[in-house]
Amino acid sequence: MISERLQKAMNEQVKHELESSYLYLSMGSYFQSLALDGMAHWMRCQAHEETMHAMKFFDHINDRGGKVQLQDIHLLKSNWKSPIEAWQDAYKHEQFITSKIQELTAITREDKEYSSEPILAWFLNEQIEEETNTSKISTQIEMLGENSANILFLDKELATRPFTPGSPFDPTALPQ
Ligand code: FEO
């Protein structure tokens, strides 16, 4: 049975992951408004990935005999001064999520919740990837500055990110 403290923190994490999804959907909408369709697409893929992260915690709480207690989701931000600022925010947000996963890991060790260590090890690895991706794109767009031709080139590259098959965030997968 999951400890009270870990259950509470994991329920918080379900909220953080769903708020991440909402934030990236919001960034996607911002990029769409600038006709940066590749960046908008990347963010939709990411929004889906975050809902899967939330569900991983959701299922784990139940699997450990706990109770999922859903919380209010807040829209963290809905507008940005520039695409650079949006990507910098994405990187900062991933650093924040990493700090939350580290806190959860510390709780599992203090409470001897060894059964939750594998899932948190998965998330620690996932966060390395998430920070690397957002940090790299953030640095690349900072290098491009105001050069619209180069930004469009990066936008095209980001359009190649594949959706998880059957993702409801993929407009081509929705029922017609
Ligand atoms: Fe689920 Fe991007 O952290």
PDB file of N, CA, C and O in Angstrom, residues 106-158:
ATOM      1  N   ALA A 106      12.954  11.287  -3.793  1.00  0.00           N
ATOM      2  CA  ALA A 106      13.432  11.440  -2.409  1.00  0.00           C
ATOM      3  C   ALA A 106      12.394  10.872  -1.437  1.00  0.00           C
ATOM      4  O   ALA A 106      12.752  10.181  -0.471  1.00  0.00           O
ATOM      5  N   ILE A 107      11.109  11.107  -1.709  1.00  0.00           N
ATOM      6  CA  ILE A 107      10.056  10.581  -0.822  1.00  0.00           C
ATOM      7  C   ILE A 107      10.061   9.051  -0.828  1.00  0.00           C
ATOM      8  O   ILE A 107       9.946   8.413   0.220  1.00  0.00           O
ATOM      9  N   THR A 108      10.212   8.446  -2.030  1.00  0.00           N
ATOM     10  CA  THR A 108      10.197   6.966  -2.083  1.00  0.00           C
ATOM     11  C   THR A 108      11.339   6.404  -1.231  1.00  0.00           C
ATOM     12  O   THR A 108      11.168   5.381  -0.583  1.00  0.00           O
ATOM     13  N   ARG A 109      12.470   7.096  -1.231  1.00  0.00           N
ATOM     14  CA  ARG A 109      13.599   6.584  -0.444  1.00  0.00           C
ATOM     15  C   ARG A 109      13.345   6.763   1.048  1.00  0.00           C
ATOM     16  O   ARG A 109      13.583   5.845   1.834  1.00  0.00           O
ATOM     17  N   GLU A 110      12.838   7.946   1.418  1.00  0.00           N
ATOM     18  CA  GLU A 110      12.581   8.195   2.846  1.00  0.00           C
ATOM     19  C   GLU A 110      11.493   7.265   3.396  1.00  0.00           C
ATOM     20  O   GLU A 110      11.584   6.793   4.518  1.00  0.00           O
ATOM     21  N   ASP A 111      10.457   7.020   2.574  1.00  0.00           N
ATOM     22  CA  ASP A 111       9.332   6.182   3.043  1.00  0.00           C
ATOM     23  C   ASP A 111       9.532   4.692   2.720  1.00  0.00           C
ATOM     24  O   ASP A 111       8.617   3.903   2.941  1.00  0.00           O
ATOM     25  N   LYS A 112      10.717   4.359   2.195  1.00  0.00           N
ATOM     26  CA  LYS A 112      11.006   2.966   1.803  1.00  0.00           C
ATOM     27  C   LYS A 112       9.936   2.422   0.847  1.00  0.00           C
ATOM     28  O   LYS A 112       9.484   1.278   0.960  1.00  0.00           O
ATOM     29  N   GLU A 113       9.520   3.245  -0.098  1.00  0.00           N
ATOM     30  CA  GLU A 113       8.516   2.858  -1.101  1.00  0.00           C
ATOM     31  C   GLU A 113       9.254   2.304  -2.324  1.00  0.00           C
ATOM     32  O   GLU A 113       9.195   2.881  -3.418  1.00  0.00           O
ATOM     33  N   TYR A 114       9.929   1.174  -2.128  1.00  0.00           N
ATOM     34  CA  TYR A 114      10.797   0.646  -3.192  1.00  0.00           C
ATOM     35  C   TYR A 114      10.025   0.271  -4.458  1.00  0.00           C
ATOM     36  O   TYR A 114      10.566   0.326  -5.557  1.00  0.00           O
ATOM     37  N   SER A 115       8.744  -0.074  -4.320  1.00  0.00           N
ATOM     38  CA  SER A 115       7.954  -0.478  -5.494  1.00  0.00           C
ATOM     39  C   SER A 115       7.723   0.685  -6.455  1.00  0.00           C
ATOM     40  O   SER A 115       7.341   0.473  -7.608  1.00  0.00           O
ATOM     41  N   SER A 116       7.917   1.898  -5.972  1.00  0.00           N
ATOM     42  CA  SER A 116       7.714   3.050  -6.856  1.00  0.00           C
ATOM     43  C   SER A 116       9.021   3.523  -7.487  1.00  0.00           C
ATOM     44  O   SER A 116       9.014   4.451  -8.300  1.00  0.00           O
ATOM     45  N   GLU A 117      10.135   2.885  -7.103  1.00  0.00           N
ATOM     46  CA  GLU A 117      11.417   3.341  -7.677  1.00  0.00           C
ATOM     47  C   GLU A 117      11.522   3.111  -9.184  1.00  0.00           C
ATOM     48  O   GLU A 117      12.007   3.978  -9.894  1.00  0.00           O
ATOM     49  N   PRO A 118      11.054   1.944  -9.722  1.00  0.00           N
ATOM     50  CA  PRO A 118      11.204   1.744 -11.175  1.00  0.00           C
ATOM     51  C   PRO A 118      10.485   2.807 -12.016  1.00  0.00           C
ATOM     52  O   PRO A 118      11.054   3.313 -12.972  1.00  0.00           O
ATOM     53  N   ILE A 119       9.268   3.158 -11.631  1.00  0.00           N
ATOM     54  CA  ILE A 119       8.530   4.149 -12.428  1.00  0.00           C
ATOM     55  C   ILE A 119       9.228   5.517 -12.343  1.00  0.00           C
ATOM     56  O   ILE A 119       9.316   6.254 -13.322  1.00  0.00           O
ATOM     57  N   LEU A 120       9.775   5.823 -11.159  1.00  0.00           N
ATOM     58  CA  LEU A 120      10.451   7.118 -11.035  1.00  0.00           C
ATOM     59  C   LEU A 120      11.790   7.123 -11.767  1.00  0.00           C
ATOM     60  O   LEU A 120      12.195   8.157 -12.306  1.00  0.00           O
ATOM     61  N   ALA A 121      12.430   5.957 -11.843  1.00  0.00           N
ATOM     62  CA  ALA A 121      13.676   5.875 -12.628  1.00  0.00           C
ATOM     63  C   ALA A 121      13.341   6.129 -14.099  1.00  0.00           C
ATOM     64  O   ALA A 121      14.076   6.830 -14.813  1.00  0.00           O
ATOM     65  N   TRP A 122      12.193   5.586 -14.547  1.00  0.00           N
ATOM     66  CA  TRP A 122      11.749   5.825 -15.937  1.00  0.00           C
ATOM     67  C   TRP A 122      11.551   7.326 -16.157  1.00  0.00           C
ATOM     68  O   TRP A 122      11.998   7.893 -17.167  1.00  0.00           O
ATOM     69  N   PHE A 123      10.896   7.980 -15.196  1.00  0.00           N
ATOM     70  CA  PHE A 123      10.631   9.418 -15.350  1.00  0.00           C
ATOM     71  C   PHE A 123      11.922  10.250 -15.280  1.00  0.00           C
ATOM     72  O   PHE A 123      12.039  11.259 -15.965  1.00  0.00           O
ATOM     73  N   LEU A 124      12.867   9.813 -14.447  1.00  0.00           N
ATOM     74  CA  LEU A 124      14.138  10.566 -14.377  1.00  0.00           C
ATOM     75  C   LEU A 124      14.826  10.526 -15.735  1.00  0.00           C
ATOM     76  O   LEU A 124      15.344  11.537 -16.217  1.00  0.00           O
ATOM     77  N   ASN A 125      14.797   9.343 -16.379  1.00  0.00           N
ATOM     78  CA  ASN A 125      15.380   9.222 -17.723  1.00  0.00           C
ATOM     79  C   ASN A 125      14.613  10.046 -18.738  1.00  0.00           C
ATOM     80  O   ASN A 125      15.195  10.702 -19.589  1.00  0.00           O
ATOM     81  N   GLU A 126      13.299   9.982 -18.631  1.00  0.00           N
ATOM     82  CA  GLU A 126      12.440  10.733 -19.557  1.00  0.00           C
ATOM     83  C   GLU A 126      12.732  12.228 -19.441  1.00  0.00           C
ATOM     84  O   GLU A 126      12.785  12.940 -20.438  1.00  0.00           O
ATOM     85  N   GLN A 127      12.960  12.693 -18.218  1.00  0.00           N
ATOM     86  CA  GLN A 127      13.227  14.126 -18.023  1.00  0.00           C
ATOM     87  C   GLN A 127      14.560  14.552 -18.637  1.00  0.00           C
ATOM     88  O   GLN A 127      14.709  15.692 -19.070  1.00  0.00           O
ATOM     89  N   ILE A 128      15.519  13.620 -18.687  1.00  0.00           N
ATOM     90  CA  ILE A 128      16.786  13.971 -19.352  1.00  0.00           C
ATOM     91  C   ILE A 128      16.468  14.292 -20.813  1.00  0.00           C
ATOM     92  O   ILE A 128      16.907  15.308 -21.361  1.00  0.00           O
ATOM     93  N   GLU A 129      15.645  13.440 -21.421  1.00  0.00           N
ATOM     94  CA  GLU A 129      15.278  13.636 -22.831  1.00  0.00           C
ATOM     95  C   GLU A 129      14.458  14.922 -23.016  1.00  0.00           C
ATOM     96  O   GLU A 129      14.701  15.706 -23.932  1.00  0.00           O
ATOM     97  N   GLU A 130      13.504  15.146 -22.119  1.00  0.00           N
ATOM     98  CA  GLU A 130      12.629  16.319 -22.261  1.00  0.00           C
ATOM     99  C   GLU A 130      13.413  17.618 -22.087  1.00  0.00           C
ATOM    100  O   GLU A 130      13.202  18.581 -22.821  1.00  0.00           O
ATOM    101  N   GLU A 131      14.340  17.625 -21.131  1.00  0.00           N
ATOM    102  CA  GLU A 131      15.164  18.831 -20.950  1.00  0.00           C
ATOM    103  C   GLU A 131      16.095  19.020 -22.142  1.00  0.00           C
ATOM    104  O   GLU A 131      16.292  20.138 -22.609  1.00  0.00           O
ATOM    105  N   THR A 132      16.674  17.921 -22.633  1.00  0.00           N
ATOM    106  CA  THR A 132      17.597  18.026 -23.769  1.00  0.00           C
ATOM    107  C   THR A 132      16.871  18.590 -24.984  1.00  0.00           C
ATOM    108  O   THR A 132      17.364  19.513 -25.652  1.00  0.00           O
ATOM    109  N   ASN A 133      15.685  18.046 -25.275  1.00  0.00           N
ATOM    110  CA  ASN A 133      14.941  18.508 -26.456  1.00  0.00           C
ATOM    111  C   ASN A 133      14.596  19.990 -26.375  1.00  0.00           C
ATOM    112  O   ASN A 133      14.855  20.755 -27.306  1.00  0.00           O
ATOM    113  N   THR A 134      13.999  20.400 -25.250  1.00  0.00           N
ATOM    114  CA  THR A 134      13.553  21.788 -25.151  1.00  0.00           C
ATOM    115  C   THR A 134      14.739  22.751 -25.035  1.00  0.00           C
ATOM    116  O   THR A 134      14.694  23.857 -25.578  1.00  0.00           O
ATOM    117  N   SER A 135      15.812  22.297 -24.382  1.00  0.00           N
ATOM    118  CA  SER A 135      16.984  23.159 -24.264  1.00  0.00           C
ATOM    119  C   SER A 135      17.643  23.348 -25.637  1.00  0.00           C
ATOM    120  O   SER A 135      18.049  24.455 -26.010  1.00  0.00           O
ATOM    121  N   LYS A 136      17.702  22.250 -26.407  1.00  0.00           N
ATOM    122  CA  LYS A 136      18.346  22.331 -27.725  1.00  0.00           C
ATOM    123  C   LYS A 136      17.556  23.250 -28.672  1.00  0.00           C
ATOM    124  O   LYS A 136      18.128  24.124 -29.326  1.00  0.00           O
ATOM    125  N   ILE A 137      16.239  23.056 -28.696  1.00  0.00           N
ATOM    126  CA  ILE A 137      15.429  23.890 -29.600  1.00  0.00           C
ATOM    127  C   ILE A 137      15.496  25.351 -29.141  1.00  0.00           C
ATOM    128  O   ILE A 137      15.599  26.275 -29.957  1.00  0.00           O
ATOM    129  N   SER A 138      15.476  25.545 -27.837  1.00  0.00           N
ATOM    130  CA  SER A 138      15.564  26.892 -27.282  1.00  0.00           C
ATOM    131  C   SER A 138      16.878  27.566 -27.716  1.00  0.00           C
ATOM    132  O   SER A 138      16.891  28.717 -28.168  1.00  0.00           O
ATOM    133  N   THR A 139      17.978  26.842 -27.613  1.00  0.00           N
ATOM    134  CA  THR A 139      19.284  27.397 -28.013  1.00  0.00           C
ATOM    135  C   THR A 139      19.316  27.669 -29.516  1.00  0.00           C
ATOM    136  O   THR A 139      19.810  28.707 -29.966  1.00  0.00           O
ATOM    137  N   GLN A 140      18.760  26.732 -30.289  1.00  0.00           N
ATOM    138  CA  GLN A 140      18.772  26.917 -31.748  1.00  0.00           C
ATOM    139  C   GLN A 140      17.985  28.157 -32.147  1.00  0.00           C
ATOM    140  O   GLN A 140      18.438  28.949 -32.968  1.00  0.00           O
ATOM    141  N   ILE A 141      16.817  28.339 -31.556  1.00  0.00           N
ATOM    142  CA  ILE A 141      15.996  29.495 -31.958  1.00  0.00           C
ATOM    143  C   ILE A 141      16.627  30.800 -31.462  1.00  0.00           C
ATOM    144  O   ILE A 141      16.541  31.836 -32.127  1.00  0.00           O
ATOM    145  N   GLU A 142      17.327  30.741 -30.338  1.00  0.00           N
ATOM    146  CA  GLU A 142      18.053  31.939 -29.865  1.00  0.00           C
ATOM    147  C   GLU A 142      19.131  32.299 -30.889  1.00  0.00           C
ATOM    148  O   GLU A 142      19.359  33.465 -31.197  1.00  0.00           O
ATOM    149  N   MET A 143      19.811  31.277 -31.451  1.00  0.00           N
ATOM    150  CA  MET A 143      20.870  31.537 -32.436  1.00  0.00           C
ATOM    151  C   MET A 143      20.303  32.169 -33.707  1.00  0.00           C
ATOM    152  O   MET A 143      20.935  32.990 -34.343  1.00  0.00           O
ATOM    153  N   LEU A 144      19.077  31.757 -34.065  1.00  0.00           N
ATOM    154  CA  LEU A 144      18.484  32.256 -35.309  1.00  0.00           C
ATOM    155  C   LEU A 144      18.015  33.699 -35.180  1.00  0.00           C
ATOM    156  O   LEU A 144      17.909  34.405 -36.178  1.00  0.00           O
ATOM    157  N   GLY A 145      17.718  34.129 -33.948  1.00  0.00           N
ATOM    158  CA  GLY A 145      17.296  35.509 -33.723  1.00  0.00           C
ATOM    159  C   GLY A 145      16.063  35.848 -34.530  1.00  0.00           C
ATOM    160  O   GLY A 145      15.080  35.125 -34.516  1.00  0.00           O
ATOM    161  N   GLU A 146      16.141  36.959 -35.245  1.00  0.00           N
ATOM    162  CA  GLU A 146      14.971  37.447 -35.981  1.00  0.00           C
ATOM    163  C   GLU A 146      14.952  36.959 -37.432  1.00  0.00           C
ATOM    164  O   GLU A 146      14.122  37.393 -38.226  1.00  0.00           O
ATOM    165  N   ASN A 147      15.888  36.077 -37.793  1.00  0.00           N
ATOM    166  CA  ASN A 147      15.980  35.637 -39.187  1.00  0.00           C
ATOM    167  C   ASN A 147      14.813  34.710 -39.553  1.00  0.00           C
ATOM    168  O   ASN A 147      14.813  33.524 -39.265  1.00  0.00           O
ATOM    169  N   SER A 148      13.790  35.294 -40.226  1.00  0.00           N
ATOM    170  CA  SER A 148      12.574  34.524 -40.482  1.00  0.00           C
ATOM    171  C   SER A 148      12.811  33.315 -41.377  1.00  0.00           C
ATOM    172  O   SER A 148      12.192  32.269 -41.173  1.00  0.00           O
ATOM    173  N   ALA A 149      13.713  33.443 -42.349  1.00  0.00           N
ATOM    174  CA  ALA A 149      13.955  32.308 -43.256  1.00  0.00           C
ATOM    175  C   ALA A 149      14.482  31.111 -42.468  1.00  0.00           C
ATOM    176  O   ALA A 149      14.035  29.976 -42.650  1.00  0.00           O
ATOM    177  N   ASN A 150      15.416  31.369 -41.559  1.00  0.00           N
ATOM    178  CA  ASN A 150      15.981  30.282 -40.758  1.00  0.00           C
ATOM    179  C   ASN A 150      14.964  29.726 -39.759  1.00  0.00           C
ATOM    180  O   ASN A 150      14.948  28.531 -39.486  1.00  0.00           O
ATOM    181  N   ILE A 151      14.120  30.615 -39.221  1.00  0.00           N
ATOM    182  CA  ILE A 151      13.087  30.143 -38.284  1.00  0.00           C
ATOM    183  C   ILE A 151      12.122  29.211 -39.017  1.00  0.00           C
ATOM    184  O   ILE A 151      11.721  28.172 -38.501  1.00  0.00           O
ATOM    185  N   LEU A 152      11.802  29.569 -40.269  1.00  0.00           N
ATOM    186  CA  LEU A 152      10.906  28.709 -41.063  1.00  0.00           C
ATOM    187  C   LEU A 152      11.561  27.360 -41.345  1.00  0.00           C
ATOM    188  O   LEU A 152      10.899  26.329 -41.390  1.00  0.00           O
ATOM    189  N   PHE A 153      12.875  27.361 -41.494  1.00  0.00           N
ATOM    190  CA  PHE A 153      13.612  26.120 -41.731  1.00  0.00           C
ATOM    191  C   PHE A 153      13.504  25.218 -40.485  1.00  0.00           C
ATOM    192  O   PHE A 153      13.207  24.024 -40.576  1.00  0.00           O
ATOM    193  N   LEU A 154      13.710  25.824 -39.310  1.00  0.00           N
ATOM    194  CA  LEU A 154      13.586  25.068 -38.055  1.00  0.00           C
ATOM    195  C   LEU A 154      12.148  24.574 -37.883  1.00  0.00           C
ATOM    196  O   LEU A 154      11.906  23.442 -37.458  1.00  0.00           O
ATOM    197  N   ASP A 155      11.202  25.438 -38.250  1.00  0.00           N
ATOM    198  CA  ASP A 155       9.782  25.071 -38.145  1.00  0.00           C
ATOM    199  C   ASP A 155       9.490  23.810 -38.966  1.00  0.00           C
ATOM    200  O   ASP A 155       8.792  22.905 -38.504  1.00  0.00           O
ATOM    201  N   LYS A 156      10.059  23.756 -40.164  1.00  0.00           N
ATOM    202  CA  LYS A 156       9.839  22.589 -41.036  1.00  0.00           C
ATOM    203  C   LYS A 156      10.430  21.323 -40.409  1.00  0.00           C
ATOM    204  O   LYS A 156       9.855  20.245 -40.503  1.00  0.00           O
ATOM    205  N   GLU A 157      11.580  21.486 -39.778  1.00  0.00           N
ATOM    206  CA  GLU A 157      12.222  20.336 -39.145  1.00  0.00           C
ATOM    207  C   GLU A 157      11.358  19.815 -37.979  1.00  0.00           C
ATOM    208  O   GLU A 157      11.188  18.606 -37.804  1.00  0.00           O
ATOM    209  N   LEU A 158      10.787  20.742 -37.212  1.00  0.00           N
ATOM    210  CA  LEU A 158       9.983  20.336 -36.057  1.00  0.00           C
ATOM    211  C   LEU A 158       8.664  19.672 -36.480  1.00  0.00           C
ATOM    212  O   LEU A 158       8.061  18.927 -35.713  1.00  0.00           O
TER     213      LEU A 158
END
